[in-house]
XYZ file of C-alpha atoms in Angstrom:
562
model
C 55.984 122.157 -83.618
C 56.728 123.797 -86.972
C 56.747 121.311 -89.759
C 57.756 123.667 -92.700
C 59.646 127.022 -92.773
C 59.525 129.234 -95.425
C 62.617 131.668 -95.899
C 62.573 134.292 -98.621
C 66.192 135.052 -99.719
C 67.989 138.228 -100.875
C 71.612 137.514 -99.739
C 71.529 140.399 -97.166
C 72.848 140.223 -93.586
C 69.616 139.772 -91.947
C 68.409 137.072 -94.463
C 71.247 135.164 -93.305
C 70.151 135.520 -89.623
C 66.786 134.005 -90.691
C 68.466 131.324 -92.544
C 70.198 130.457 -89.224
C 66.929 130.602 -87.368
C 65.382 128.197 -89.713
C 68.141 125.964 -89.774
C 67.940 125.873 -85.821
C 64.114 125.196 -85.706
C 64.425 122.762 -88.571
C 67.018 120.569 -86.701
C 64.913 120.625 -83.523
C 61.488 120.124 -84.806
C 62.485 117.619 -87.707
C 61.072 120.274 -90.087
C 61.660 120.986 -93.773
C 62.991 124.255 -95.164
C 61.648 126.081 -98.292
C 64.294 128.539 -99.733
C 62.393 131.140 -101.956
C 63.487 134.057 -104.162
C 60.964 136.478 -105.906
C 62.217 138.315 -109.410
C 60.176 141.071 -110.897
C 60.959 140.692 -114.495
C 57.749 142.318 -115.802
C 58.574 145.422 -113.497
C 62.112 145.783 -115.540
C 60.248 145.306 -118.830
C 57.822 148.088 -117.980
C 60.617 150.251 -116.836
C 62.575 149.861 -119.961
C 59.616 150.974 -122.084
C 59.414 154.300 -119.949
C 62.992 154.774 -120.649
C 63.112 154.010 -124.682
C 62.520 157.695 -125.425
C 65.872 158.591 -123.795
C 67.782 155.977 -126.286
C 69.988 157.635 -128.589
C 68.428 158.210 -132.332
C 69.981 154.953 -133.832
C 67.877 153.094 -131.453
C 64.644 155.019 -132.087
C 63.429 153.062 -135.317
C 60.474 150.948 -134.900
C 62.365 147.764 -136.034
C 65.345 148.587 -133.750
C 63.191 149.354 -130.694
C 61.584 145.914 -131.245
C 65.022 143.990 -131.235
C 66.270 145.939 -128.216
C 63.103 144.931 -126.567
C 63.545 141.556 -127.309
C 67.237 141.617 -126.221
C 66.399 143.325 -122.962
C 63.385 141.003 -121.969
C 65.653 137.909 -122.692
C 68.730 139.271 -120.834
C 66.401 140.535 -117.836
C 64.436 137.272 -117.301
C 67.529 135.191 -117.907
C 69.857 137.329 -115.768
C 67.220 137.519 -112.863
C 66.735 133.737 -112.780
C 70.562 133.305 -112.680
C 71.034 135.776 -109.762
C 67.914 134.096 -108.073
C 69.414 130.659 -108.594
C 72.932 131.978 -107.045
C 71.160 133.338 -103.844
C 69.350 129.911 -103.517
C 72.791 128.160 -104.095
C 74.243 129.861 -101.335
C 71.273 129.367 -98.812
C 71.245 125.555 -99.879
C 74.993 125.196 -98.962
C 74.085 126.377 -95.425
C 71.112 124.243 -95.213
C 72.736 121.030 -96.374
C 75.836 121.514 -94.224
C 73.623 121.374 -91.194
C 71.863 118.272 -92.208
C 68.456 119.972 -92.940
C 66.355 119.107 -96.160
C 65.950 122.147 -98.455
C 63.351 122.632 -101.471
C 64.109 125.518 -103.765
C 61.516 128.001 -105.235
C 61.566 130.791 -107.679
C 58.406 133.001 -108.131
C 58.104 135.860 -110.601
C 55.854 138.897 -109.376
C 55.832 141.583 -106.884
C 57.945 140.490 -103.820
C 55.249 140.875 -100.969
C 52.314 139.798 -102.893
C 54.041 136.566 -104.145
C 55.681 135.711 -100.629
C 52.219 136.441 -98.689
C 50.111 134.279 -101.191
C 52.711 131.513 -101.102
C 52.634 131.313 -97.299
C 48.991 131.606 -96.731
C 47.639 129.363 -99.486
C 50.290 126.428 -98.982
C 51.035 124.249 -95.688
C 53.848 126.402 -94.208
C 53.605 127.096 -90.430
C 56.381 129.502 -90.275
C 57.922 132.283 -92.349
C 61.373 133.528 -91.453
C 62.712 136.837 -92.960
C 65.268 139.497 -92.287
C 64.244 142.779 -90.842
C 65.730 144.497 -93.833
C 66.879 143.733 -97.300
C 69.751 144.746 -99.762
C 68.005 148.339 -100.095
C 68.403 149.248 -96.304
C 69.007 152.923 -95.207
C 70.243 154.486 -92.310
C 66.984 155.580 -90.833
C 64.756 152.936 -92.034
C 63.061 150.894 -89.011
C 61.952 147.958 -91.115
C 62.439 146.898 -94.889
C 59.656 147.333 -97.279
C 58.943 143.889 -98.121
C 58.619 142.566 -94.708
C 56.678 145.430 -93.593
C 54.166 144.722 -96.050
C 54.201 140.664 -95.663
C 53.735 141.258 -91.945
C 50.289 143.040 -92.718
C 49.186 140.133 -94.889
C 50.277 137.036 -93.298
C 48.003 134.643 -91.331
C 50.844 132.290 -90.170
C 53.540 132.854 -87.947
C 56.346 135.447 -88.909
C 60.049 135.505 -87.328
C 61.498 138.728 -88.225
C 65.389 138.639 -87.434
C 67.601 141.416 -86.625
C 70.491 139.809 -84.615
C 72.307 136.449 -85.133
C 71.452 135.412 -81.304
C 70.643 131.721 -81.106
C 67.311 130.521 -79.874
C 69.040 127.922 -77.393
C 69.575 129.106 -73.786
C 67.942 132.439 -74.727
C 65.267 134.580 -72.837
C 62.093 135.086 -74.750
C 59.671 137.818 -73.546
C 55.968 137.386 -74.386
C 53.319 140.465 -73.919
C 50.147 139.242 -72.765
C 46.797 141.315 -72.600
C 44.146 138.787 -71.870
C 43.173 137.979 -75.517
C 43.123 134.490 -77.012
C 45.797 135.943 -79.464
C 48.028 136.730 -76.773
C 47.785 133.388 -74.936
C 48.415 131.505 -78.219
C 51.857 133.650 -78.677
C 52.529 132.516 -74.917
C 51.952 128.836 -75.758
C 54.042 129.045 -78.769
C 56.842 130.616 -76.560
C 56.600 128.102 -74.046
C 56.659 125.323 -76.566
C 59.857 126.847 -78.027
C 61.343 127.558 -74.675
C 61.032 123.775 -73.876
C 62.756 122.859 -77.105
C 65.676 125.269 -76.818
C 66.162 125.109 -73.064
C 65.028 129.089 -72.800
C 63.656 130.971 -70.008
C 60.119 132.776 -70.701
C 59.373 136.155 -69.395
C 55.788 137.275 -69.290
C 54.840 141.093 -69.225
C 51.637 142.672 -69.479
C 51.263 146.697 -69.562
C 48.633 149.123 -69.123
C 48.675 153.009 -69.408
C 47.870 155.001 -66.349
C 48.198 158.502 -67.495
C 46.018 158.430 -70.693
C 42.929 157.852 -68.835
C 43.475 160.657 -66.589
C 44.419 162.989 -69.494
C 41.260 161.813 -71.354
C 39.141 162.465 -68.588
C 40.495 165.784 -67.961
C 40.082 166.736 -71.421
C 36.275 165.866 -71.119
C 35.926 167.721 -68.064
C 36.948 170.598 -69.908
C 34.446 170.679 -72.468
C 31.621 169.533 -70.660
C 28.705 172.149 -70.108
C 27.581 172.807 -66.625
C 24.337 170.902 -67.429
C 25.956 168.448 -69.143
C 28.256 167.550 -66.379
C 25.307 166.938 -64.016
C 23.641 164.409 -66.339
C 27.043 162.918 -66.448
C 27.465 163.120 -62.795
C 31.087 164.089 -63.393
C 32.385 164.134 -59.962
C 31.062 160.763 -59.049
C 32.213 159.271 -62.402
C 35.900 160.938 -61.905
C 36.131 159.160 -58.480
C 34.997 155.935 -59.811
C 37.146 156.297 -62.995
C 40.128 156.912 -60.919
C 39.288 154.008 -58.718
C 39.184 151.606 -61.743
C 42.490 152.897 -63.231
C 44.513 152.868 -59.653
C 42.986 149.459 -59.110
C 41.247 147.948 -61.710
C 43.906 148.023 -64.352
C 46.526 146.922 -61.955
C 44.319 144.134 -60.970
C 43.619 142.986 -64.849
C 47.423 143.065 -65.576
C 48.091 140.834 -62.659
C 45.545 138.550 -63.928
C 46.903 138.214 -67.291
C 50.097 137.234 -65.965
C 48.488 134.803 -63.730
C 46.868 133.235 -66.505
C 50.117 133.074 -68.312
C 51.965 131.261 -65.238
C 48.893 129.076 -65.130
C 49.404 128.018 -68.669
C 53.187 127.671 -67.968
C 52.545 124.886 -65.239
C 51.955 122.738 -68.202
C 55.552 123.210 -69.168
C 57.558 122.184 -65.689
C 60.979 122.543 -67.525
C 60.795 125.788 -68.529
C 61.748 128.649 -66.212
C 59.289 131.485 -65.941
C 58.857 135.203 -64.590
C 56.509 137.822 -64.903
C 56.339 141.797 -64.781
C 53.591 144.392 -64.711
C 54.822 147.516 -66.836
C 53.110 150.973 -66.427
C 53.092 153.221 -69.305
C 52.112 153.302 -72.836
C 52.434 149.527 -73.772
C 54.913 149.748 -76.559
C 56.966 152.392 -74.832
C 57.117 150.513 -71.543
C 57.717 147.127 -73.296
C 60.769 148.662 -75.263
C 62.178 150.041 -71.887
C 61.603 146.682 -70.383
C 63.625 145.174 -73.508
C 66.943 147.536 -72.745
C 66.883 146.209 -69.287
C 66.041 142.396 -69.859
C 67.674 142.097 -73.405
C 65.728 139.241 -74.705
C 66.599 136.849 -77.249
C 62.955 136.860 -78.664
C 60.269 139.002 -78.408
C 57.333 137.042 -79.039
C 53.954 139.029 -80.029
C 50.511 138.348 -80.976
C 49.199 140.037 -84.250
C 46.209 141.507 -82.596
C 45.136 142.418 -79.199
C 41.874 142.406 -76.941
C 40.704 145.684 -78.633
C 40.901 144.050 -82.104
C 38.716 145.929 -84.476
C 37.446 143.937 -87.299
C 38.872 144.659 -90.526
C 42.008 145.538 -89.115
C 45.445 143.651 -90.199
C 47.411 144.533 -86.997
C 47.298 146.109 -83.632
C 48.927 149.506 -83.293
C 51.022 148.697 -80.243
C 52.506 145.485 -82.027
C 53.180 147.355 -85.157
C 55.414 150.026 -83.198
C 57.083 147.117 -81.397
C 57.978 145.071 -84.532
C 59.457 148.376 -86.046
C 61.265 149.608 -82.987
C 62.331 146.304 -81.046
C 66.140 145.821 -81.206
C 65.872 141.878 -80.839
C 64.423 139.056 -83.039
C 60.556 139.393 -83.059
C 58.123 136.375 -83.344
C 54.579 137.492 -84.592
C 52.157 134.928 -84.094
C 49.406 134.549 -86.693
C 45.692 134.353 -86.392
C 45.225 130.542 -87.283
C 44.622 128.030 -84.524
C 43.190 130.869 -82.053
C 40.565 129.665 -79.818
C 39.017 131.759 -77.248
C 38.404 128.664 -74.839
C 42.335 128.221 -74.749
C 42.350 131.320 -72.309
C 43.416 129.969 -69.049
C 41.113 129.798 -66.125
C 42.085 130.970 -62.880
C 40.692 131.102 -59.390
C 40.487 134.875 -59.303
C 38.244 135.130 -62.207
C 35.601 133.555 -59.310
C 33.464 130.574 -59.865
C 34.035 129.140 -63.277
C 31.067 130.102 -65.770
C 28.822 127.757 -66.967
C 29.050 125.990 -70.276
C 26.723 127.570 -73.101
C 24.727 126.058 -75.945
C 26.378 127.705 -79.177
C 23.049 129.332 -79.999
C 22.607 130.874 -76.419
C 25.992 132.146 -76.725
C 25.696 133.743 -79.778
C 22.408 135.518 -78.456
C 24.200 136.829 -75.286
C 26.717 138.353 -77.513
C 23.838 140.770 -78.989
C 23.851 142.752 -75.293
C 25.808 145.910 -75.463
C 29.393 145.516 -74.143
C 29.091 147.233 -70.949
C 26.131 145.432 -69.856
C 27.307 141.829 -71.132
C 29.010 140.872 -67.830
C 25.885 141.774 -65.907
C 23.427 139.960 -68.248
C 25.545 136.923 -68.396
C 26.174 136.601 -64.640
C 22.439 137.003 -64.241
C 21.364 134.276 -66.739
C 24.264 131.945 -65.425
C 22.913 132.556 -61.595
C 19.062 132.054 -62.732
C 20.086 128.587 -64.499
C 22.469 127.248 -61.560
C 19.657 128.086 -59.096
C 17.513 125.661 -60.980
C 19.968 122.780 -60.923
C 21.140 123.079 -64.447
C 24.767 123.016 -65.602
C 24.333 124.184 -69.271
C 22.743 127.475 -70.436
C 20.640 126.153 -73.531
C 18.528 128.339 -75.732
C 15.430 127.278 -74.200
C 16.816 128.152 -70.684
C 18.063 131.571 -71.898
C 14.408 132.331 -73.057
C 13.278 131.392 -69.622
C 15.832 133.268 -67.791
C 15.209 136.445 -69.932
C 11.558 136.250 -69.318
C 11.900 136.205 -65.906
C 14.568 138.576 -65.310
C 13.750 141.422 -67.963
C 10.281 142.602 -69.057
C 9.830 142.575 -72.680
C 10.727 146.083 -73.783
C 13.612 145.974 -71.647
C 14.869 142.659 -73.820
C 14.296 144.591 -76.842
C 16.876 147.249 -75.428
C 19.346 144.400 -74.266
C 18.863 142.958 -77.958
C 18.140 139.454 -76.475
C 14.400 138.859 -76.350
C 12.515 136.220 -78.341
C 11.372 137.569 -81.714
C 7.581 136.670 -80.861
C 7.736 138.711 -77.633
C 9.365 141.497 -79.250
C 6.623 141.442 -82.233
C 3.903 141.251 -79.393
C 5.296 143.828 -77.513
C 5.545 146.309 -80.565
C 1.917 145.387 -81.313
C 0.923 146.697 -77.869
C 3.075 149.705 -78.368
C 1.025 150.228 -81.720
C -1.898 150.009 -79.934
C -1.012 152.598 -77.489
C -0.061 154.956 -80.244
C -3.196 154.135 -82.368
C -4.591 157.644 -81.279
C -1.775 159.148 -83.217
C -2.580 162.897 -83.176
C -3.033 164.868 -86.615
C -0.176 167.084 -86.887
C -1.326 170.370 -87.028
C -0.589 174.231 -86.718
C -2.119 175.972 -83.424
C -4.625 177.574 -86.018
C -5.969 174.442 -87.306
C -9.437 173.529 -88.567
C -12.266 172.807 -86.274
C -12.354 169.363 -86.992
C -8.767 168.764 -86.096
C -9.293 170.867 -82.949
C -12.398 168.526 -82.144
C -10.051 165.572 -82.484
C -7.422 167.042 -80.242
C -10.123 167.615 -77.587
C -11.140 164.329 -77.843
C -7.647 163.073 -77.501
C -7.124 165.197 -74.226
C -6.434 168.417 -75.718
C -2.983 168.020 -76.959
C -1.730 168.226 -80.468
C 1.828 167.394 -81.917
C 3.773 169.340 -84.814
C 5.090 167.122 -87.727
C 8.511 167.935 -86.454
C 7.918 167.016 -82.950
C 6.226 163.672 -84.038
C 8.906 162.901 -86.000
C 11.360 163.346 -83.555
C 9.212 161.039 -81.199
C 9.326 158.354 -84.020
C 12.883 158.207 -83.463
C 12.594 156.476 -79.877
C 12.638 152.774 -80.335
C 8.924 151.461 -80.756
C 8.572 149.869 -77.121
C 9.515 152.849 -75.291
C 7.683 155.459 -77.358
C 4.240 155.310 -75.704
C 6.161 156.195 -72.281
C 8.081 159.033 -74.019
C 4.975 160.208 -75.396
C 3.038 160.400 -72.111
C 5.880 162.161 -70.622
C 6.221 164.853 -73.086
C 2.077 165.247 -73.081
C 2.109 165.457 -69.225
C 5.029 168.141 -69.212
C 2.942 170.080 -71.949
C -0.221 170.007 -69.956
C 1.954 171.370 -66.837
C 2.791 174.277 -68.984
C -0.911 174.715 -70.158
C 0.338 173.946 -73.675
C -2.064 172.380 -75.950
C 0.311 171.989 -78.803
C 3.638 169.807 -78.618
C 6.512 171.360 -80.585
C 10.193 170.543 -80.877
C 10.713 173.462 -78.348
C 8.160 171.989 -75.807
C 10.148 168.645 -76.129
C 13.456 170.500 -75.714
C 12.127 172.244 -72.671
C 10.779 168.902 -71.236
C 14.502 167.528 -71.551
C 15.860 170.578 -70.029
C 13.556 170.595 -67.075
C 14.420 166.901 -66.433
C 18.133 167.754 -66.551
C 17.725 170.561 -64.017
C 15.495 168.526 -61.833
C 18.325 165.780 -62.208
C 15.619 163.128 -62.787
C 15.649 159.879 -64.612
C 13.965 160.150 -68.467
C 14.342 157.234 -71.217
C 17.309 159.126 -72.794
C 19.598 158.623 -69.843
C 18.857 154.988 -69.284
C 21.665 154.018 -71.345
C 23.905 156.125 -68.976
C 22.267 154.315 -66.045
C 23.309 151.107 -67.260
C 26.879 152.187 -67.753
C 26.879 153.573 -64.161
C 25.728 150.010 -63.059
C 28.515 148.336 -65.248
C 30.966 150.743 -63.626
C 29.871 150.021 -60.154
C 30.313 146.237 -60.766
C 33.776 146.852 -62.069
C 34.862 149.097 -59.067
C 33.254 146.470 -56.558
C 35.538 143.770 -58.461
C 38.680 146.103 -58.257
C 37.988 146.661 -54.562
C 37.754 142.707 -53.836
C 34.126 142.964 -53.146
C 31.305 140.577 -54.811
C 29.847 143.327 -56.900
C 26.472 144.425 -57.746
C 24.535 141.373 -58.012
C 25.569 140.170 -54.430
C 25.303 143.473 -52.342
C 23.555 143.247 -49.105
C 19.995 144.168 -49.463
C 20.373 144.523 -53.437
C 18.400 142.720 -56.114
C 19.823 140.144 -58.228
C 19.350 142.029 -61.590
C 19.962 145.548 -61.285
C 18.330 146.231 -64.478
C 14.981 145.326 -62.668
C 15.520 148.537 -60.756
C 15.385 150.524 -63.961
C 12.413 148.919 -65.188
C 10.683 149.555 -61.651
C 11.528 153.197 -62.015
C 10.169 153.333 -65.517
C 7.042 151.657 -64.259
C 6.337 154.100 -61.127
C 6.978 157.103 -63.483
C 4.415 155.384 -65.918
C 1.862 155.003 -63.009
C 2.318 158.677 -61.777
C 1.621 159.894 -65.349
C -1.532 157.772 -65.713
C -2.704 158.844 -62.219
C -1.999 162.577 -62.825
C -3.924 162.585 -66.454
C -7.090 161.299 -64.698
């Protein structure tokens, strides 16, 4: 499992615990141990120069200062090396007494930088460190070196607080559905098999936060905004998702972990759903369970690119009273997430190019789009979604400008659609004021009697090109209905307000409608139904309904203008 364990040594009590765990792991896994100490000679050299002005007068002459610097540098460097060797001598006695091979290593530099660089850039599988060093203070939660090292490591990190052995222990593993957490689960199961330990899985969700956040939104929304948002319906749907969907999600997370554990029949396992702020509910469960080891993934399912660690994980590492194994980011593969029957029919295999393209779909619509494509492909007797089949499915399921909105259309189709949109906008009006020239007025009459102000046209150009002709037609139809021959920003605002008050669909609320469709799918899943795609009498692609609504409104607009 682990082939080489790296142990930074500083002769502290927690460091001794790390040495004991490294020995335990090395003996069981037939691994090697590397004892390391980092000393900062250059730091002392800089500090000595900063303090030179406070030396007595007899040391102030330039020649004497130079002599003292040489003496100091030699004493500090030699002295730190002797201290470092003494630390490693003591560690080597323990390691060799246990029959484990050990290599010694001294590094000069900033402690956390050198440790992180050495572990990441070489073939170590695990770094074992004490939670505190020699500078521990009564109120400190975590040592300064280890708190910085854990943010930079890509490999597994064992942080020790107690001297409880791994054998015959209880390992608590936190899973949240991410591939990171299931790698942590696999590591815990392998350790438990080697050390005859029991594994407990837990998955937590915060029930109260969503209600608090929703009520907060309710307080700031205006009446008109509430109507667009359909607040009462959203609140009912949201509560349904919270009360049922999140619980179902946590249970599915645990079922996947139990499915993984079936590959380790020697290991006894259990599982528990926890309700509350994840790190707090897990800490409370730790008090009850008293595990030997808490196993955490460095990141969770909500990882943001560029972050070095999840917030819940950081809180747990700092506050957990037991040893913590923080699994790294190497060898993490999404396909390692166990599949369970509750996931429904197993999804089709995707060609890499097709898989990349489907990821461009907005997250809230990705499940709908993926299911629709897989259903289309499966109906035609294929078992792999290739790039070519994805093109055909998209062409069948989505009109071109909807493909652009979803971000998955072919470049050629999008280009053709943009050309058509440009043609529809070819009679771009000459921006003019109501008191324009006779020639401008004549051109306006030839176009249907509507002119646009410069500011209004600039706002129209913010609409995606594919949807711009429809947006223009909608605004001009509204202007004509109000006997206005000149479109200004105010007219556009009045048009939008009228649509809000009439509770009608416009292009700007299209994304809200997609969100509602996705929410309906989630709610159906939480209630045990088959969801939007298989509702009786419903279409196979809800997005098609959006397109049909747009087409009907465009047809009405053309009919009204004749």
